[in-house]
Each structure stands twice: as C-alpha cells, then as structure tokens.
C-alpha cells in the first residue's frame, strides 16, 4: 500500500541517518502515512453516538438506582468528551460536514455544561502559544499541584469568560452556549421530583475539575526549549489502560490533524523518531 511504503521509506532513512547524535527533522504526515488523518464511517458514527448514549445510560441506571453504574457512566462521558470526541470536533478531524461538526461541538459540550466554541478558542490558542503566559489552557503547567487542583474548580468559568471577552467570529455562538449552560443548570437544580438531574449536573461539573491536571499540569513542561521537550512523552501498558488510550499528548501537539482513534498507531510510528531524537518516555508497565 502506498501509505505503508511511505512509512517504510521514512523509517529506513531514519535508521540509516549518518548522524545519530543529531535530532532528525520532524517527519511529515506524508512520511508517517497520510491514512493516519482518516477514520472509517463506523468510527465516525460511534464517536457521534457515544456522548448521547452515555447520558441515556446514566438516566437509565439512575432511574433504577444503580448509582455506581450511573457514576461510572458520567466519568466516562466526562473523559471522552473533552479528551477525545469534543477534542476531535474542536480540530475538525472526524471528517464531518462543517455545519454538522459545529452543531455537534455545541451539543456534546453542553452535555457537560461547557461551551464547545470557548473550548475551541482556548485550545487552538494553546497550540499556538504554549508555553507563553497568555496561554489560558496551558496555565496550569506553570502552577503547583495544589494550585492546579484549585484551578480545576474555576477553569471552565474562566475559559468561558475569556472567550466572551475576545473579539472573534464565534463570539455570538459562545454567548448563546453560555446562556444555555446557565439555563440547563438552573433547570437541573429546579426539578424537585427526582434527584437524577441535580446529581447529573453536580457530577459533570466535578468531572471538569480534573481537566487542568490531566491536560496541562501532567503532560507539559513549560521549561522545555523545543516542542519535543515542552510536552512529555508517555508509554506503557499500565498508563495506557489508566488513560484509556489517551496518552498521546506530545503526538497530538506535533500532529493535531490526526483523530484520536489513530493516536496509538501514530505513536508507534513515531517511536523510532523519538528514540533518534533522544526523547525519553515516562513508562509505566511495558
């Protein structure tokens, strides 16, 4: 296959590099395999369905008073929205029509009482500006562990306020999303006939509190002098299980057009390059 041949050719050039002590240039996506930027129709459909299926399962489990299952469902929902599915919608890597992508970004993030377009604005700014002081999403990387935990409590309001105060094309959408978030929260806490919706709101808000810890404090090194040193490399079976195959923050920074379904494959193809460049991974479980 043409894509496989391109990767084999790149790997051969890397192996035969006559200056192994010098960091080789970053390979292009064409070198690694342009198929990494594509997913199947089934993967696309599953990505779109998962967030709404999680909400439906939560309501079912909570109605049956199966609270441990209900809580686990929302933990998974919080994890895969901001970390992968919403993240793909932010970068438009699911291959959806643009209009559908924008609608789903709004709807999926509203499930967690967040503004999808505020998320996009902050996240793309993070890609462009880290480790500068004006990077609001990556700010926790410069904080202490305790301050990062406190940051989680105010992180989403800060992101939304930051987006509202900036002049950009999506500002009207952010305004609408923030108003809907406030309306949804009011509705959830106003329903007295069942605790299901109030518990849902509390759990989803709490689920967002770990975002600065997971997406900024742990994976980033603001003292790094190069893109390879500014984001940590993670490997290991145990870490992969804990992170539900979301270990690949460095890989994402280097190749943001690759959807999350292909991150493990991208990582395996980059391993020879990282080794040649002297990037040491943090490993837990071989």
PDB file of C-alpha atoms in Angstrom:
ATOM      1  CA  UNK A   1       0.000   0.000   0.000  1.00  0.00           C
ATOM      2  CA  UNK A   2       1.306   3.468  -0.884  1.00  0.00           C
ATOM      3  CA  UNK A   3       0.947   4.866   2.643  1.00  0.00           C
ATOM      4  CA  UNK A   4       2.797   1.897   4.143  1.00  0.00           C
ATOM      5  CA  UNK A   5       5.597   2.286   1.607  1.00  0.00           C
ATOM      6  CA  UNK A   6       5.965   5.949   2.589  1.00  0.00           C
ATOM      7  CA  UNK A   7       6.343   4.998   6.256  1.00  0.00           C
ATOM      8  CA  UNK A   8       8.826   2.216   5.464  1.00  0.00           C
ATOM      9  CA  UNK A   9      10.854   4.643   3.374  1.00  0.00           C
ATOM     10  CA  UNK A  10      10.898   7.197   6.193  1.00  0.00           C
ATOM     11  CA  UNK A  11      11.898   4.565   8.756  1.00  0.00           C
ATOM     12  CA  UNK A  12      14.740   3.388   6.527  1.00  0.00           C
ATOM     13  CA  UNK A  13      16.046   6.939   6.149  1.00  0.00           C
ATOM     14  CA  UNK A  14      15.892   7.405   9.912  1.00  0.00           C
ATOM     15  CA  UNK A  15      17.746   4.140  10.555  1.00  0.00           C
ATOM     16  CA  UNK A  16      20.476   4.996   8.047  1.00  0.00           C
ATOM     17  CA  UNK A  17      20.992   8.520   9.361  1.00  0.00           C
ATOM     18  CA  UNK A  18      24.794   9.016   9.455  1.00  0.00           C
ATOM     19  CA  UNK A  19      24.476  11.489  12.351  1.00  0.00           C
ATOM     20  CA  UNK A  20      22.630   9.565  15.050  1.00  0.00           C
ATOM     21  CA  UNK A  21      23.516  12.121  17.731  1.00  0.00           C
ATOM     22  CA  UNK A  22      21.729  14.935  15.882  1.00  0.00           C
ATOM     23  CA  UNK A  23      17.970  15.227  16.245  1.00  0.00           C
ATOM     24  CA  UNK A  24      16.472  14.350  12.848  1.00  0.00           C
ATOM     25  CA  UNK A  25      13.886  16.688  11.336  1.00  0.00           C
ATOM     26  CA  UNK A  26      10.299  16.037  12.304  1.00  0.00           C
ATOM     27  CA  UNK A  27       8.749  13.666   9.747  1.00  0.00           C
ATOM     28  CA  UNK A  28       5.790  14.889   7.751  1.00  0.00           C
ATOM     29  CA  UNK A  29       2.432  13.175   7.984  1.00  0.00           C
ATOM     30  CA  UNK A  30       3.017  12.026   4.408  1.00  0.00           C
ATOM     31  CA  UNK A  31       6.136  10.228   5.663  1.00  0.00           C
ATOM     32  CA  UNK A  32       4.300   8.579   8.540  1.00  0.00           C
ATOM     33  CA  UNK A  33       1.236   7.667   6.475  1.00  0.00           C
ATOM     34  CA  UNK A  34      -1.491  10.061   5.370  1.00  0.00           C
ATOM     35  CA  UNK A  35      -4.096   7.436   6.268  1.00  0.00           C
ATOM     36  CA  UNK A  36      -3.495   8.452   9.890  1.00  0.00           C
ATOM     37  CA  UNK A  37      -5.687  11.503   9.300  1.00  0.00           C
ATOM     38  CA  UNK A  38      -8.648   9.368   8.192  1.00  0.00           C
ATOM     39  CA  UNK A  39     -11.150   7.219  10.086  1.00  0.00           C
ATOM     40  CA  UNK A  40     -13.873   4.834   8.967  1.00  0.00           C
ATOM     41  CA  UNK A  41     -17.557   5.673   8.742  1.00  0.00           C
ATOM     42  CA  UNK A  42     -18.226   3.301  11.639  1.00  0.00           C
ATOM     43  CA  UNK A  43     -15.675   5.074  13.834  1.00  0.00           C
ATOM     44  CA  UNK A  44     -17.234   8.412  12.923  1.00  0.00           C
ATOM     45  CA  UNK A  45     -20.758   7.244  13.792  1.00  0.00           C
ATOM     46  CA  UNK A  46     -19.626   5.679  17.082  1.00  0.00           C
ATOM     47  CA  UNK A  47     -17.864   8.898  18.083  1.00  0.00           C
ATOM     48  CA  UNK A  48     -21.015  10.910  17.493  1.00  0.00           C
ATOM     49  CA  UNK A  49     -23.285   8.463  19.333  1.00  0.00           C
ATOM     50  CA  UNK A  50     -21.175   7.791  22.450  1.00  0.00           C
ATOM     51  CA  UNK A  51     -21.832  11.056  24.360  1.00  0.00           C
ATOM     52  CA  UNK A  52     -25.598  10.874  23.928  1.00  0.00           C
ATOM     53  CA  UNK A  53     -25.630   7.146  24.680  1.00  0.00           C
ATOM     54  CA  UNK A  54     -23.796   7.850  27.943  1.00  0.00           C
ATOM     55  CA  UNK A  55     -26.455  10.356  29.001  1.00  0.00           C
ATOM     56  CA  UNK A  56     -29.197   7.855  28.176  1.00  0.00           C
ATOM     57  CA  UNK A  57     -27.420   5.138  30.155  1.00  0.00           C
ATOM     58  CA  UNK A  58     -26.975   7.468  33.110  1.00  0.00           C
ATOM     59  CA  UNK A  59     -30.706   8.229  33.182  1.00  0.00           C
ATOM     60  CA  UNK A  60     -31.474   4.506  32.948  1.00  0.00           C
ATOM     61  CA  UNK A  61     -29.058   3.488  35.707  1.00  0.00           C
ATOM     62  CA  UNK A  62     -30.058   6.402  37.953  1.00  0.00           C
ATOM     63  CA  UNK A  63     -33.761   5.597  37.472  1.00  0.00           C
ATOM     64  CA  UNK A  64     -33.049   2.029  38.545  1.00  0.00           C
ATOM     65  CA  UNK A  65     -30.979   3.403  41.457  1.00  0.00           C
ATOM     66  CA  UNK A  66     -27.878   1.675  40.134  1.00  0.00           C
ATOM     67  CA  UNK A  67     -25.806   4.657  41.254  1.00  0.00           C
ATOM     68  CA  UNK A  68     -22.312   3.110  40.922  1.00  0.00           C
ATOM     69  CA  UNK A  69     -23.024   2.368  37.253  1.00  0.00           C
ATOM     70  CA  UNK A  70     -24.574   5.797  36.778  1.00  0.00           C
ATOM     71  CA  UNK A  71     -21.480   7.498  38.236  1.00  0.00           C
ATOM     72  CA  UNK A  72     -19.101   5.394  36.120  1.00  0.00           C
ATOM     73  CA  UNK A  73     -21.067   6.289  33.013  1.00  0.00           C
ATOM     74  CA  UNK A  74     -20.666  10.006  33.677  1.00  0.00           C
ATOM     75  CA  UNK A  75     -16.990   9.583  34.498  1.00  0.00           C
ATOM     76  CA  UNK A  76     -16.533   8.006  31.081  1.00  0.00           C
ATOM     77  CA  UNK A  77     -18.624  10.724  29.439  1.00  0.00           C
ATOM     78  CA  UNK A  78     -16.536  13.476  31.016  1.00  0.00           C
ATOM     79  CA  UNK A  79     -13.334  11.721  29.985  1.00  0.00           C
ATOM     80  CA  UNK A  80     -14.161  11.077  26.324  1.00  0.00           C
ATOM     81  CA  UNK A  81     -15.833  14.388  25.581  1.00  0.00           C
ATOM     82  CA  UNK A  82     -13.146  16.927  26.471  1.00  0.00           C
ATOM     83  CA  UNK A  83     -10.328  14.415  25.972  1.00  0.00           C
ATOM     84  CA  UNK A  84     -11.177  12.928  22.598  1.00  0.00           C
ATOM     85  CA  UNK A  85     -14.596  13.314  20.962  1.00  0.00           C
ATOM     86  CA  UNK A  86     -15.109  17.017  21.650  1.00  0.00           C
ATOM     87  CA  UNK A  87     -11.391  17.416  21.059  1.00  0.00           C
ATOM     88  CA  UNK A  88     -11.777  15.943  17.559  1.00  0.00           C
ATOM     89  CA  UNK A  89     -14.691  18.283  16.927  1.00  0.00           C
ATOM     90  CA  UNK A  90     -12.505  21.199  18.027  1.00  0.00           C
ATOM     91  CA  UNK A  91      -9.879  20.212  15.449  1.00  0.00           C
ATOM     92  CA  UNK A  92     -12.481  19.082  12.870  1.00  0.00           C
ATOM     93  CA  UNK A  93     -10.721  15.718  12.493  1.00  0.00           C
ATOM     94  CA  UNK A  94     -13.810  13.475  12.384  1.00  0.00           C
ATOM     95  CA  UNK A  95     -14.365  14.226   8.699  1.00  0.00           C
ATOM     96  CA  UNK A  96     -17.878  15.578   9.260  1.00  0.00           C
ATOM     97  CA  UNK A  97     -19.503  18.321   7.163  1.00  0.00           C
ATOM     98  CA  UNK A  98     -18.532  21.650   8.700  1.00  0.00           C
ATOM     99  CA  UNK A  99     -22.084  22.593   9.752  1.00  0.00           C
ATOM    100  CA  UNK A 100     -22.650  19.240  11.486  1.00  0.00           C
ATOM    101  CA  UNK A 101     -19.270  19.494  13.178  1.00  0.00           C
ATOM    102  CA  UNK A 102     -20.160  22.906  14.653  1.00  0.00           C
ATOM    103  CA  UNK A 103     -23.579  21.795  15.863  1.00  0.00           C
ATOM    104  CA  UNK A 104     -22.163  18.662  17.477  1.00  0.00           C
ATOM    105  CA  UNK A 105     -19.357  20.630  19.139  1.00  0.00           C
ATOM    106  CA  UNK A 106     -22.018  22.765  20.789  1.00  0.00           C
ATOM    107  CA  UNK A 107     -24.322  19.878  21.746  1.00  0.00           C
ATOM    108  CA  UNK A 108     -21.680  17.477  23.031  1.00  0.00           C
ATOM    109  CA  UNK A 109     -20.024  20.063  25.255  1.00  0.00           C
ATOM    110  CA  UNK A 110     -23.402  21.268  26.534  1.00  0.00           C
ATOM    111  CA  UNK A 111     -23.890  17.750  27.907  1.00  0.00           C
ATOM    112  CA  UNK A 112     -21.084  18.652  30.322  1.00  0.00           C
ATOM    113  CA  UNK A 113     -22.288  22.256  30.863  1.00  0.00           C
ATOM    114  CA  UNK A 114     -19.390  23.659  28.847  1.00  0.00           C
ATOM    115  CA  UNK A 115     -19.118  25.945  25.830  1.00  0.00           C
ATOM    116  CA  UNK A 116     -17.733  23.989  22.892  1.00  0.00           C
ATOM    117  CA  UNK A 117     -16.659  27.063  20.967  1.00  0.00           C
ATOM    118  CA  UNK A 118     -14.977  28.597  24.019  1.00  0.00           C
ATOM    119  CA  UNK A 119     -13.114  25.294  24.293  1.00  0.00           C
ATOM    120  CA  UNK A 120     -12.042  25.536  20.653  1.00  0.00           C
ATOM    121  CA  UNK A 121     -10.826  29.098  21.014  1.00  0.00           C
ATOM    122  CA  UNK A 122      -8.780  28.329  24.132  1.00  0.00           C
ATOM    123  CA  UNK A 123      -7.431  25.038  22.811  1.00  0.00           C
ATOM    124  CA  UNK A 124      -6.263  26.362  19.440  1.00  0.00           C
ATOM    125  CA  UNK A 125      -4.736  29.329  21.264  1.00  0.00           C
ATOM    126  CA  UNK A 126      -2.915  26.800  23.461  1.00  0.00           C
ATOM    127  CA  UNK A 127      -1.494  25.065  20.390  1.00  0.00           C
ATOM    128  CA  UNK A 128      -0.297  28.375  19.017  1.00  0.00           C
ATOM    129  CA  UNK A 129       1.038  29.958  22.230  1.00  0.00           C
ATOM    130  CA  UNK A 130       2.258  27.351  24.752  1.00  0.00           C
ATOM    131  CA  UNK A 131       4.312  27.960  26.889  1.00  0.00           C
ATOM    132  CA  UNK A 132       3.650  31.733  26.753  1.00  0.00           C
ATOM    133  CA  UNK A 133       1.955  33.449  29.699  1.00  0.00           C
ATOM    134  CA  UNK A 134      -1.161  34.266  27.676  1.00  0.00           C
ATOM    135  CA  UNK A 135      -1.999  30.564  27.173  1.00  0.00           C
ATOM    136  CA  UNK A 136      -5.029  30.186  29.423  1.00  0.00           C
ATOM    137  CA  UNK A 137      -5.491  26.445  28.778  1.00  0.00           C
ATOM    138  CA  UNK A 138      -1.856  25.607  29.478  1.00  0.00           C
ATOM    139  CA  UNK A 139      -1.530  27.897  32.514  1.00  0.00           C
ATOM    140  CA  UNK A 140      -1.705  25.005  34.992  1.00  0.00           C
ATOM    141  CA  UNK A 141       1.601  23.649  33.659  1.00  0.00           C
ATOM    142  CA  UNK A 142       3.283  26.554  35.494  1.00  0.00           C
ATOM    143  CA  UNK A 143       1.331  26.015  38.730  1.00  0.00           C
ATOM    144  CA  UNK A 144       1.963  23.847  41.765  1.00  0.00           C
ATOM    145  CA  UNK A 145      -0.007  20.622  42.164  1.00  0.00           C
ATOM    146  CA  UNK A 146      -2.270  22.144  44.816  1.00  0.00           C
ATOM    147  CA  UNK A 147      -2.881  25.299  42.798  1.00  0.00           C
ATOM    148  CA  UNK A 148      -3.723  23.135  39.773  1.00  0.00           C
ATOM    149  CA  UNK A 149      -6.423  21.341  41.760  1.00  0.00           C
ATOM    150  CA  UNK A 150      -7.919  24.690  42.738  1.00  0.00           C
ATOM    151  CA  UNK A 151      -7.662  25.856  39.146  1.00  0.00           C
ATOM    152  CA  UNK A 152      -9.907  22.976  38.105  1.00  0.00           C
ATOM    153  CA  UNK A 153     -12.811  24.427  40.094  1.00  0.00           C
ATOM    154  CA  UNK A 154     -12.709  27.756  38.251  1.00  0.00           C
ATOM    155  CA  UNK A 155     -11.281  26.544  34.925  1.00  0.00           C
ATOM    156  CA  UNK A 156     -14.486  26.289  32.876  1.00  0.00           C
ATOM    157  CA  UNK A 157     -15.910  29.643  34.034  1.00  0.00           C
ATOM    158  CA  UNK A 158     -12.503  31.217  33.291  1.00  0.00           C
ATOM    159  CA  UNK A 159     -12.419  29.712  29.777  1.00  0.00           C
ATOM    160  CA  UNK A 160     -15.931  30.910  29.008  1.00  0.00           C
ATOM    161  CA  UNK A 161     -15.313  34.409  30.389  1.00  0.00           C
ATOM    162  CA  UNK A 162     -12.006  34.605  28.485  1.00  0.00           C
ATOM    163  CA  UNK A 163     -13.762  33.622  25.246  1.00  0.00           C
ATOM    164  CA  UNK A 164     -16.571  36.101  25.840  1.00  0.00           C
ATOM    165  CA  UNK A 165     -14.129  38.989  26.239  1.00  0.00           C
ATOM    166  CA  UNK A 166     -12.287  38.302  22.980  1.00  0.00           C
ATOM    167  CA  UNK A 167     -13.292  39.585  19.570  1.00  0.00           C
ATOM    168  CA  UNK A 168     -13.734  36.652  17.176  1.00  0.00           C
ATOM    169  CA  UNK A 169     -16.270  35.253  14.741  1.00  0.00           C
ATOM    170  CA  UNK A 170     -17.520  32.599  17.152  1.00  0.00           C
ATOM    171  CA  UNK A 171     -18.245  35.084  19.953  1.00  0.00           C
ATOM    172  CA  UNK A 172     -22.053  35.142  19.309  1.00  0.00           C
ATOM    173  CA  UNK A 173     -22.053  31.333  19.443  1.00  0.00           C
ATOM    174  CA  UNK A 174     -20.130  31.381  22.715  1.00  0.00           C
ATOM    175  CA  UNK A 175     -22.640  33.841  24.176  1.00  0.00           C
ATOM    176  CA  UNK A 176     -25.538  31.561  23.221  1.00  0.00           C
ATOM    177  CA  UNK A 177     -23.738  28.491  24.595  1.00  0.00           C
ATOM    178  CA  UNK A 178     -23.003  30.191  27.926  1.00  0.00           C
ATOM    179  CA  UNK A 179     -26.649  31.256  28.253  1.00  0.00           C
ATOM    180  CA  UNK A 180     -27.772  27.694  27.519  1.00  0.00           C
ATOM    181  CA  UNK A 181     -25.323  26.341  30.102  1.00  0.00           C
ATOM    182  CA  UNK A 182     -26.804  28.632  32.745  1.00  0.00           C
ATOM    183  CA  UNK A 183     -30.340  27.681  31.707  1.00  0.00           C
ATOM    184  CA  UNK A 184     -29.576  23.956  31.827  1.00  0.00           C
ATOM    185  CA  UNK A 185     -28.002  24.251  35.269  1.00  0.00           C
ATOM    186  CA  UNK A 186     -30.996  26.215  36.528  1.00  0.00           C
ATOM    187  CA  UNK A 187     -33.364  23.580  35.141  1.00  0.00           C
ATOM    188  CA  UNK A 188     -31.399  20.673  36.639  1.00  0.00           C
ATOM    189  CA  UNK A 189     -31.419  22.176  40.134  1.00  0.00           C
ATOM    190  CA  UNK A 190     -35.041  23.319  39.858  1.00  0.00           C
ATOM    191  CA  UNK A 191     -36.514  19.841  39.287  1.00  0.00           C
ATOM    192  CA  UNK A 192     -37.652  18.625  42.705  1.00  0.00           C
ATOM    193  CA  UNK A 193     -39.459  15.440  41.711  1.00  0.00           C
ATOM    194  CA  UNK A 194     -36.232  13.473  41.225  1.00  0.00           C
ATOM    195  CA  UNK A 195     -32.571  13.967  42.168  1.00  0.00           C
ATOM    196  CA  UNK A 196     -31.382  12.491  38.870  1.00  0.00           C
ATOM    197  CA  UNK A 197     -30.817  15.788  37.088  1.00  0.00           C
ATOM    198  CA  UNK A 198     -29.246  17.649  40.018  1.00  0.00           C
ATOM    199  CA  UNK A 199     -26.864  14.736  40.613  1.00  0.00           C
ATOM    200  CA  UNK A 200     -26.066  14.706  36.899  1.00  0.00           C
ATOM    201  CA  UNK A 201     -25.162  18.400  36.995  1.00  0.00           C
ATOM    202  CA  UNK A 202     -23.002  18.046  40.092  1.00  0.00           C
ATOM    203  CA  UNK A 203     -21.117  15.032  38.739  1.00  0.00           C
ATOM    204  CA  UNK A 204     -20.471  16.593  35.340  1.00  0.00           C
ATOM    205  CA  UNK A 205     -19.229  19.835  36.877  1.00  0.00           C
ATOM    206  CA  UNK A 206     -16.938  17.887  39.200  1.00  0.00           C
ATOM    207  CA  UNK A 207     -15.730  15.841  36.251  1.00  0.00           C
ATOM    208  CA  UNK A 208     -14.451  19.023  34.618  1.00  0.00           C
ATOM    209  CA  UNK A 209     -12.351  19.898  37.669  1.00  0.00           C
ATOM    210  CA  UNK A 210      -9.551  17.489  36.722  1.00  0.00           C
ATOM    211  CA  UNK A 211      -9.108  18.937  33.213  1.00  0.00           C
ATOM    212  CA  UNK A 212      -6.201  21.304  34.078  1.00  0.00           C
ATOM    213  CA  UNK A 213      -4.449  18.464  35.916  1.00  0.00           C
ATOM    214  CA  UNK A 214      -4.829  15.939  33.086  1.00  0.00           C
ATOM    215  CA  UNK A 215      -4.440  18.174  30.044  1.00  0.00           C
ATOM    216  CA  UNK A 216      -1.948  20.765  31.304  1.00  0.00           C
ATOM    217  CA  UNK A 217      -0.089  20.066  34.552  1.00  0.00           C
ATOM    218  CA  UNK A 218       0.857  16.415  33.912  1.00  0.00           C
ATOM    219  CA  UNK A 219       1.703  16.385  30.185  1.00  0.00           C
ATOM    220  CA  UNK A 220       3.506  19.739  29.805  1.00  0.00           C
ATOM    221  CA  UNK A 221       6.922  21.094  30.682  1.00  0.00           C
ATOM    222  CA  UNK A 222       6.926  24.886  30.229  1.00  0.00           C
ATOM    223  CA  UNK A 223      10.715  24.976  30.772  1.00  0.00           C
ATOM    224  CA  UNK A 224      11.303  22.920  27.615  1.00  0.00           C
ATOM    225  CA  UNK A 225      13.202  24.750  24.890  1.00  0.00           C
ATOM    226  CA  UNK A 226      11.801  22.812  21.917  1.00  0.00           C
ATOM    227  CA  UNK A 227       8.385  21.329  21.013  1.00  0.00           C
ATOM    228  CA  UNK A 228       9.807  17.867  21.795  1.00  0.00           C
ATOM    229  CA  UNK A 229      10.743  18.979  25.313  1.00  0.00           C
ATOM    230  CA  UNK A 230       7.667  21.078  26.105  1.00  0.00           C
ATOM    231  CA  UNK A 231       5.268  18.111  26.160  1.00  0.00           C
ATOM    232  CA  UNK A 232       6.085  14.862  27.930  1.00  0.00           C
ATOM    233  CA  UNK A 233       6.159  11.500  26.162  1.00  0.00           C
ATOM    234  CA  UNK A 234       4.229   8.689  27.878  1.00  0.00           C
ATOM    235  CA  UNK A 235       4.409   4.964  27.216  1.00  0.00           C
ATOM    236  CA  UNK A 236       3.485   1.718  28.959  1.00  0.00           C
ATOM    237  CA  UNK A 237       0.609  -0.717  29.126  1.00  0.00           C
ATOM    238  CA  UNK A 238      -0.490   0.330  32.609  1.00  0.00           C
ATOM    239  CA  UNK A 239      -0.562   4.013  31.709  1.00  0.00           C
ATOM    240  CA  UNK A 240      -2.416   3.179  28.509  1.00  0.00           C
ATOM    241  CA  UNK A 241      -5.137   1.359  30.454  1.00  0.00           C
ATOM    242  CA  UNK A 242      -5.423   4.149  33.042  1.00  0.00           C
ATOM    243  CA  UNK A 243      -5.638   6.783  30.320  1.00  0.00           C
ATOM    244  CA  UNK A 244      -7.983   4.743  28.101  1.00  0.00           C
ATOM    245  CA  UNK A 245      -5.592   5.113  25.153  1.00  0.00           C
ATOM    246  CA  UNK A 246      -5.356   8.907  25.675  1.00  0.00           C
ATOM    247  CA  UNK A 247      -1.631   9.007  26.474  1.00  0.00           C
ATOM    248  CA  UNK A 248      -0.549  10.755  23.341  1.00  0.00           C
ATOM    249  CA  UNK A 249      -0.361  14.451  24.150  1.00  0.00           C
ATOM    250  CA  UNK A 250       3.045  15.032  22.569  1.00  0.00           C
ATOM    251  CA  UNK A 251       1.968  13.200  19.430  1.00  0.00           C
ATOM    252  CA  UNK A 252      -1.151  15.337  19.251  1.00  0.00           C
ATOM    253  CA  UNK A 253       0.801  18.576  19.605  1.00  0.00           C
ATOM    254  CA  UNK A 254       3.064  17.518  16.757  1.00  0.00           C
ATOM    255  CA  UNK A 255       0.238  16.257  14.509  1.00  0.00           C
ATOM    256  CA  UNK A 256      -3.072  17.895  15.530  1.00  0.00           C
ATOM    257  CA  UNK A 257      -4.825  16.747  12.336  1.00  0.00           C
ATOM    258  CA  UNK A 258      -4.740  13.085  13.446  1.00  0.00           C
ATOM    259  CA  UNK A 259      -8.025  11.962  15.103  1.00  0.00           C
ATOM    260  CA  UNK A 260      -7.854  10.246  18.470  1.00  0.00           C
ATOM    261  CA  UNK A 261      -8.657   6.813  17.036  1.00  0.00           C
ATOM    262  CA  UNK A 262      -5.285   6.848  15.270  1.00  0.00           C
ATOM    263  CA  UNK A 263      -3.145   8.175  18.120  1.00  0.00           C
ATOM    264  CA  UNK A 264      -1.794   4.718  19.131  1.00  0.00           C
ATOM    265  CA  UNK A 265      -0.775   3.960  15.539  1.00  0.00           C
ATOM    266  CA  UNK A 266       0.789   7.416  15.190  1.00  0.00           C
ATOM    267  CA  UNK A 267       2.713   6.855  18.429  1.00  0.00           C
ATOM    268  CA  UNK A 268       4.108   3.510  17.301  1.00  0.00           C
ATOM    269  CA  UNK A 269       5.282   5.037  14.030  1.00  0.00           C
ATOM    270  CA  UNK A 270       6.927   7.930  15.844  1.00  0.00           C
ATOM    271  CA  UNK A 271       8.804   5.763  18.352  1.00  0.00           C
ATOM    272  CA  UNK A 272      11.901   5.385  16.107  1.00  0.00           C
ATOM    273  CA  UNK A 273      11.960   9.144  15.592  1.00  0.00           C
ATOM    274  CA  UNK A 274      11.644   9.860  19.329  1.00  0.00           C
ATOM    275  CA  UNK A 275      14.463   7.421  20.029  1.00  0.00           C
ATOM    276  CA  UNK A 276      16.679   9.048  17.394  1.00  0.00           C
ATOM    277  CA  UNK A 277      15.833  12.495  18.785  1.00  0.00           C
ATOM    278  CA  UNK A 278      16.723  11.417  22.339  1.00  0.00           C
ATOM    279  CA  UNK A 279      13.225  11.869  23.762  1.00  0.00           C
ATOM    280  CA  UNK A 280      12.947   9.749  26.915  1.00  0.00           C
ATOM    281  CA  UNK A 281       9.425   8.466  27.657  1.00  0.00           C
ATOM    282  CA  UNK A 282       7.795   8.198  31.053  1.00  0.00           C
ATOM    283  CA  UNK A 283       6.941   4.495  31.210  1.00  0.00           C
ATOM    284  CA  UNK A 284       4.591   2.581  33.500  1.00  0.00           C
ATOM    285  CA  UNK A 285       4.117  -1.082  32.550  1.00  0.00           C
ATOM    286  CA  UNK A 286       5.822  -2.458  29.463  1.00  0.00           C
TER     287      UNK A 286
END
